[in-house]
Amino acid sequence: MAFPTLSRYPLGVEFSREDSTISTPLEAGYENRRPRHTRIRKTINVEYDLLPTGDKNALLAHQDIVQQSTSFVYTDSNNVEYTVYYITPFRFVEVYKGWWKFDVISMREV
Amino acid sequence: MPKDLSLNLIAAKNELNQDDPWLALLDIVLPDATHLRLVNNTENITFGGNVYTAFPFSLGVNKYESNSTIPGMILEMSNVTGALQQYLEFLDGAVDSDITITIVNAGLLTEDYSELQITFKVISTTVTSTWATFNLGAPNPLRQRYPLYVYLASMCNWVSNYKGVECAYTGGLGTCGGTWDDCEARGNTARYGGFKGLNQEGFKLAK
């Protein structure tokens, strides 16, 4: 089940890459380093400005289904697809009637 | 005792800053002969022609103590999805399964890793909703084959591993009885694993 299509574009989408490197600092001033895994997972943070009630309901309906356990496809503005899951439940406030402000939506690649 | 590693592996091991990760592969042979191949990585790995599925597990430190306890290791595997639960319930905790751990370099998967392999038996198992924990111990030497080979005139030693490395028969016949006649029928007598020169009557023990 893909990330819902909303009526607003995000204010910004932030990508961060997981640091899977292991290192051993040594007294001599250098360190041993090696990667821990072959694939580097990304964390994607999406921030929206105010969203109308319809978009809020679409997001909540989506998270009701996938929760923080089922993976889904998120497609960025360059049509690159990522298989991700939500890291945390949504937190949102009604700024004024019918318009909702969501905290940053955080997703991580499986 | 120093390990006999290939030059490529020694070079990779000794690099200060390494390009590729070292991964732990698990070959789990359950009592019902189910073979599970797992790797603690973020994607699947193909090694030795087999696909090792990415799976979360962690290996504890090898325990060697001076108070006469048997050396062993703790293996913790994720049980969040219940993937292991069905095996453990049907197979009495998979006790007595063989688990072979192989440490490989992801960039050098075609090298010989026989020196970086160790095989354990599952001694006991505990399961929670999040983890399946296996206590691994050394295989029981009393259950190992000794002597390694039996010298018989009329029976092939490789029949238990028909079409294996020693037999190397590649034809279409599906089974073999292990006799000289069977080997002749397959045109494979050059690799017959029996000893036709031995006396075929009675038997003799030698050490």
Short mmCIF file of C-alpha atoms in Angstrom, two decimals:
data_model
loop_
_atom_site.label_atom_id
_atom_site.label_comp_id
_atom_site.label_asym_id
_atom_site.label_seq_id
_atom_site.Cartn_x
_atom_site.Cartn_y
_atom_site.Cartn_z
CA MET A 1 0.00 0.00 0.00
CA ALA A 2 1.65 3.22 -1.17
CA PHE A 3 1.94 6.48 0.69
CA PRO A 4 -1.30 8.44 0.09
CA THR A 5 -1.41 11.14 -2.54
CA LEU A 6 -2.10 14.45 -0.82
CA SER A 7 -3.40 17.73 -2.17
CA ARG A 8 -0.29 19.59 -0.98
CA TYR A 9 3.33 19.12 -1.89
CA PRO A 10 5.69 18.76 1.05
CA LEU A 11 7.60 21.77 2.27
CA GLY A 12 10.73 19.69 2.23
CA VAL A 13 11.95 16.12 2.11
CA GLU A 14 15.11 15.34 4.04
CA PHE A 15 17.14 12.22 3.35
CA SER A 16 19.70 10.89 5.76
CA ARG A 17 21.81 7.77 5.34
CA GLU A 18 22.38 5.24 8.05
CA ASP A 19 25.91 5.11 9.39
CA SER A 20 26.71 1.41 9.50
CA THR A 21 30.44 1.85 9.93
CA ILE A 22 32.26 0.20 12.80
CA SER A 23 35.43 1.84 13.98
CA THR A 24 37.97 1.15 16.66
CA PRO A 25 39.79 4.25 17.84
CA LEU A 26 43.35 3.45 18.80
CA GLU A 27 45.77 5.20 21.07
CA ALA A 28 48.19 5.60 18.19
CA GLY A 29 45.89 8.14 16.59
CA TYR A 30 44.49 6.11 13.70
CA GLU A 31 41.52 3.81 13.67
CA ASN A 32 40.31 0.63 12.04
CA ARG A 33 37.13 1.12 10.09
CA ARG A 34 34.85 -1.18 8.16
CA PRO A 35 31.24 -1.19 6.98
CA ARG A 36 28.82 -3.38 8.87
CA HIS A 37 26.35 -4.06 6.02
CA THR A 38 26.30 -4.07 2.23
CA ARG A 39 23.27 -1.80 1.78
CA ILE A 40 22.92 1.59 3.42
CA ARG A 41 19.38 2.34 4.53
CA LYS A 42 17.95 5.84 4.30
CA THR A 43 15.73 7.73 6.67
CA ILE A 44 13.25 10.05 4.98
CA ASN A 45 11.73 12.99 6.84
CA VAL A 46 8.81 14.69 5.13
CA GLU A 47 7.44 18.00 6.37
CA TYR A 48 4.13 19.46 5.31
CA ASP A 49 2.65 22.88 5.86
CA LEU A 50 -1.01 22.98 6.91
CA LEU A 51 -3.07 20.14 5.50
CA PRO A 52 -6.82 20.11 4.96
CA THR A 53 -8.99 17.60 6.79
CA GLY A 54 -9.19 15.29 3.75
CA ASP A 55 -5.41 14.90 3.67
CA LYS A 56 -5.27 14.39 7.40
CA ASN A 57 -7.82 11.63 7.15
CA ALA A 58 -5.92 9.98 4.29
CA LEU A 59 -2.70 9.97 6.30
CA LEU A 60 -4.38 8.60 9.40
CA ALA A 61 -6.20 5.92 7.43
CA HIS A 62 -2.89 4.88 5.91
CA GLN A 63 -1.13 4.68 9.25
CA ASP A 64 -4.05 2.80 10.75
CA ILE A 65 -3.39 0.08 8.20
CA VAL A 66 0.40 -0.08 8.08
CA GLN A 67 1.07 1.23 11.60
CA GLN A 68 4.81 1.22 12.32
CA SER A 69 5.33 -2.35 11.17
CA THR A 70 4.18 -2.89 7.58
CA SER A 71 6.32 -1.59 4.76
CA PHE A 72 4.94 0.52 1.94
CA VAL A 73 6.23 2.43 -1.07
CA TYR A 74 7.05 6.12 -0.79
CA THR A 75 7.73 7.89 -4.10
CA ASP A 76 9.74 11.11 -4.02
CA SER A 77 9.39 14.08 -6.36
CA ASN A 78 11.89 12.48 -8.78
CA ASN A 79 9.76 9.35 -9.03
CA VAL A 80 12.30 7.29 -7.07
CA GLU A 81 10.56 4.62 -5.02
CA TYR A 82 11.59 3.62 -1.52
CA THR A 83 10.20 0.72 0.48
CA VAL A 84 9.82 2.17 3.95
CA TYR A 85 7.95 1.96 7.20
CA TYR A 86 6.88 4.69 9.59
CA ILE A 87 9.24 5.15 12.51
CA THR A 88 6.82 6.87 14.87
CA PRO A 89 3.07 7.42 15.09
CA PHE A 90 1.82 10.73 13.70
CA ARG A 91 1.47 13.74 15.95
CA PHE A 92 -0.69 16.56 14.68
CA VAL A 93 -2.59 19.63 15.85
CA GLU A 94 -5.54 21.53 14.44
CA VAL A 95 -4.12 25.01 13.94
CA TYR A 96 -7.49 26.41 13.03
CA LYS A 97 -10.69 24.80 11.99
CA GLY A 98 -10.23 22.36 9.11
CA TRP A 99 -6.43 22.84 8.83
CA TRP A 100 -3.93 20.52 10.43
CA LYS A 101 -0.23 20.73 11.14
CA PHE A 102 1.66 17.45 11.27
CA ASP A 103 5.01 16.97 12.93
CA VAL A 104 7.70 15.76 10.56
CA ILE A 105 6.72 12.35 9.16
CA SER A 106 9.67 10.02 9.56
CA MET A 107 10.11 6.88 7.47
CA ARG A 108 12.99 4.42 7.23
CA GLU A 109 13.90 2.00 4.49
CA VAL A 110 13.41 -1.65 5.37
CA MET B 1 46.85 -22.18 15.60
CA PRO B 2 47.12 -19.74 12.67
CA LYS B 3 44.40 -19.97 10.09
CA ASP B 4 45.26 -20.86 6.52
CA LEU B 5 43.53 -18.01 4.67
CA SER B 6 43.94 -17.00 1.06
CA LEU B 7 46.16 -14.01 0.28
CA ASN B 8 43.13 -11.94 -0.72
CA LEU B 9 41.46 -12.59 2.62
CA ILE B 10 44.61 -11.84 4.58
CA ALA B 11 45.01 -8.56 2.70
CA ALA B 12 41.36 -7.65 3.28
CA LYS B 13 41.56 -8.59 6.95
CA ASN B 14 44.66 -6.48 7.53
CA GLU B 15 43.45 -3.31 5.87
CA LEU B 16 43.03 -0.42 8.26
CA ASN B 17 40.07 0.96 6.33
CA GLN B 18 38.08 -1.80 4.71
CA ASP B 19 35.80 -1.51 1.70
CA ASP B 20 33.45 -4.39 2.38
CA PRO B 21 31.71 -5.70 5.46
CA TRP B 22 32.44 -9.05 7.10
CA LEU B 23 29.19 -10.96 7.41
CA ALA B 24 28.15 -13.92 9.49
CA LEU B 25 26.34 -16.63 7.52
CA LEU B 26 24.24 -19.24 9.27
CA ASP B 27 23.58 -22.67 7.82
CA ILE B 28 20.95 -24.25 10.03
CA VAL B 29 20.10 -27.88 9.39
CA LEU B 30 17.05 -28.76 11.45
CA PRO B 31 16.31 -32.31 12.64
CA ASP B 32 13.77 -32.72 9.81
CA ALA B 33 16.55 -31.87 7.30
CA THR B 34 15.16 -28.40 6.57
CA HIS B 35 18.10 -26.20 5.61
CA LEU B 36 17.87 -22.50 6.52
CA ARG B 37 20.46 -20.10 5.16
CA LEU B 38 20.59 -16.69 6.83
CA VAL B 39 22.88 -13.67 6.86
CA ASN B 40 22.91 -10.74 9.29
CA ASN B 41 22.85 -8.10 6.62
CA THR B 42 20.50 -5.53 5.11
CA GLU B 43 20.13 -7.52 1.87
CA ASN B 44 20.39 -11.10 0.68
CA ILE B 45 23.81 -12.56 -0.20
CA THR B 46 24.62 -15.32 -2.67
CA PHE B 47 27.46 -17.50 -1.45
CA GLY B 48 28.52 -20.86 -2.81
CA GLY B 49 25.58 -20.86 -5.21
CA ASN B 50 23.07 -20.50 -2.37
CA VAL B 51 21.04 -17.45 -1.42
CA TYR B 52 21.39 -16.41 2.21
CA THR B 53 18.35 -14.46 3.35
CA ALA B 54 18.84 -11.23 5.26
CA PHE B 55 17.66 -11.89 8.80
CA PRO B 56 18.28 -10.17 12.12
CA PHE B 57 20.40 -12.24 14.49
CA SER B 58 23.34 -11.71 16.75
CA LEU B 59 26.13 -13.96 17.88
CA GLY B 60 27.46 -13.84 21.38
CA VAL B 61 31.05 -14.27 22.39
CA ASN B 62 32.50 -17.75 22.32
CA LYS B 63 32.72 -18.90 25.93
CA TYR B 64 35.80 -20.71 27.12
CA GLU B 65 35.92 -21.10 30.88
CA SER B 66 38.34 -22.83 33.19
CA ASN B 67 35.71 -24.50 35.40
CA SER B 68 35.11 -27.52 33.19
CA THR B 69 32.08 -26.10 31.37
CA ILE B 70 31.63 -27.05 27.75
CA PRO B 71 32.63 -24.25 25.35
CA GLY B 72 29.66 -22.69 23.65
CA MET B 73 28.05 -19.67 22.14
CA ILE B 74 24.74 -17.82 22.35
CA LEU B 75 22.82 -17.18 19.14
CA GLU B 76 19.90 -14.76 19.32
CA MET B 77 17.51 -14.64 16.37
CA SER B 78 14.59 -12.31 15.87
CA ASN B 79 11.26 -13.96 16.56
CA VAL B 80 9.14 -10.86 16.11
CA THR B 81 7.46 -12.19 12.99
CA GLY B 82 7.21 -15.72 14.36
CA ALA B 83 9.17 -17.06 11.39
CA LEU B 84 11.09 -19.46 13.62
CA GLN B 85 8.23 -20.28 15.95
CA GLN B 86 6.68 -22.99 13.79
CA TYR B 87 9.99 -24.82 13.41
CA LEU B 88 10.72 -24.61 17.12
CA GLU B 89 7.30 -25.88 18.13
CA PHE B 90 7.28 -28.81 15.73
CA LEU B 91 10.90 -29.79 16.32
CA ASP B 92 11.16 -29.57 20.11
CA GLY B 93 13.08 -26.32 20.10
CA ALA B 94 15.29 -27.52 17.24
CA VAL B 95 17.56 -29.10 19.83
CA ASP B 96 20.30 -31.18 18.18
CA SER B 97 20.20 -29.11 15.00
CA ASP B 98 23.50 -28.34 13.32
CA ILE B 99 24.37 -24.67 12.95
CA THR B 100 27.39 -23.74 10.87
CA ILE B 101 28.66 -20.19 11.19
CA THR B 102 30.77 -18.86 8.34
CA ILE B 103 32.40 -15.44 8.41
CA VAL B 104 32.74 -14.02 4.90
CA ASN B 105 33.89 -10.80 3.32
CA ALA B 106 31.09 -9.40 1.15
CA GLY B 107 33.55 -8.33 -1.54
CA LEU B 108 35.35 -11.68 -1.72
CA LEU B 109 32.54 -14.21 -1.81
CA THR B 110 34.36 -16.62 -4.13
CA GLU B 111 37.28 -17.23 -1.74
CA ASP B 112 37.72 -20.39 0.32
CA TYR B 113 36.25 -19.83 3.79
CA SER B 114 36.67 -23.33 5.18
CA GLU B 115 39.03 -21.95 7.85
CA LEU B 116 36.43 -19.43 8.95
CA GLN B 117 33.69 -21.97 9.55
CA ILE B 118 32.65 -23.48 12.82
CA THR B 119 29.82 -25.93 13.47
CA PHE B 120 27.78 -26.14 16.64
CA LYS B 121 24.94 -28.25 17.94
CA VAL B 122 21.88 -26.63 19.49
CA ILE B 123 22.02 -27.61 23.16
CA SER B 124 18.94 -25.76 24.37
CA THR B 125 16.50 -23.12 23.16
CA THR B 126 14.44 -20.40 24.82
CA VAL B 127 11.85 -18.35 23.01
CA THR B 128 10.15 -15.05 23.78
CA SER B 129 7.90 -12.93 21.60
CA THR B 130 10.93 -10.99 20.39
CA TRP B 131 13.91 -13.34 20.43
CA ALA B 132 14.70 -17.02 19.99
CA THR B 133 17.86 -17.74 21.94
CA PHE B 134 19.92 -20.81 21.12
CA ASN B 135 22.62 -22.18 23.37
CA LEU B 136 25.17 -23.65 21.03
CA GLY B 137 27.72 -26.25 22.02
CA ALA B 138 30.32 -28.46 20.47
CA PRO B 139 29.17 -31.46 18.44
CA ASN B 140 29.27 -34.72 20.36
CA PRO B 141 32.42 -36.58 19.22
CA LEU B 142 30.84 -39.90 20.16
CA ARG B 143 28.39 -39.41 17.31
CA GLN B 144 31.04 -38.77 14.70
CA ARG B 145 31.94 -41.45 12.21
CA TYR B 146 35.05 -43.36 13.17
CA PRO B 147 37.00 -44.55 11.36
CA LEU B 148 36.15 -42.05 8.67
CA TYR B 149 36.08 -44.60 5.84
CA VAL B 150 35.13 -48.24 5.75
CA TYR B 151 37.17 -50.31 3.35
CA LEU B 152 34.86 -52.71 1.57
CA ALA B 153 35.39 -54.51 -1.69
CA SER B 154 31.80 -54.60 -2.81
CA MET B 155 30.34 -51.29 -1.62
CA CYS B 156 31.15 -47.77 -2.76
CA ASN B 157 32.09 -45.25 -0.09
CA TRP B 158 30.52 -42.41 -2.05
CA VAL B 159 27.04 -43.88 -2.38
CA SER B 160 25.73 -41.72 0.47
CA ASN B 161 26.80 -38.68 -1.54
CA TYR B 162 25.75 -39.93 -4.99
CA LYS B 163 26.72 -37.43 -7.71
CA GLY B 164 28.80 -35.57 -5.14
CA VAL B 165 32.39 -34.41 -5.47
CA GLU B 166 33.95 -37.86 -5.15
CA CYS B 167 31.37 -39.68 -7.29
CA ALA B 168 31.04 -36.92 -9.88
CA TYR B 169 28.52 -38.91 -11.95
CA THR B 170 26.55 -36.48 -14.09
CA GLY B 171 24.27 -38.85 -15.98
CA GLY B 172 20.54 -39.22 -15.78
CA LEU B 173 20.17 -42.20 -13.41
CA GLY B 174 18.61 -40.96 -10.21
CA THR B 175 19.80 -43.46 -7.60
CA CYS B 176 22.71 -45.82 -7.11
CA GLY B 177 22.98 -49.01 -5.09
CA GLY B 178 26.68 -48.54 -4.49
CA THR B 179 27.77 -51.80 -6.12
CA TRP B 180 30.42 -52.33 -8.81
CA ASP B 181 27.69 -53.37 -11.25
CA ASP B 182 25.81 -50.12 -10.63
CA CYS B 183 29.01 -48.18 -11.23
CA GLU B 184 29.66 -50.08 -14.45
CA ALA B 185 26.14 -49.35 -15.63
CA ARG B 186 26.92 -45.66 -15.22
CA GLY B 187 30.33 -45.86 -16.89
CA ASN B 188 31.85 -44.33 -13.78
CA THR B 189 34.11 -47.11 -12.49
CA ALA B 190 37.18 -44.86 -12.55
CA ARG B 191 35.64 -43.20 -9.49
CA TYR B 192 34.30 -46.31 -7.79
CA GLY B 193 34.66 -45.81 -4.05
CA GLY B 194 35.05 -49.48 -3.09
CA PHE B 195 38.25 -51.49 -2.96
CA LYS B 196 37.96 -54.33 -5.43
CA GLY B 197 41.39 -55.69 -4.53
CA LEU B 198 40.31 -56.61 -1.02
CA ASN B 199 39.19 -60.08 -0.09
CA GLN B 200 35.44 -60.12 -0.54
CA GLU B 201 34.82 -62.80 2.05
CA GLY B 202 34.53 -61.90 5.74
CA PHE B 203 35.90 -58.70 7.19
CA LYS B 204 39.01 -57.50 8.95
CA LEU B 205 39.52 -54.63 11.38
CA ALA B 206 42.70 -52.63 11.17
CA LYS B 207 43.92 -49.46 12.77
#
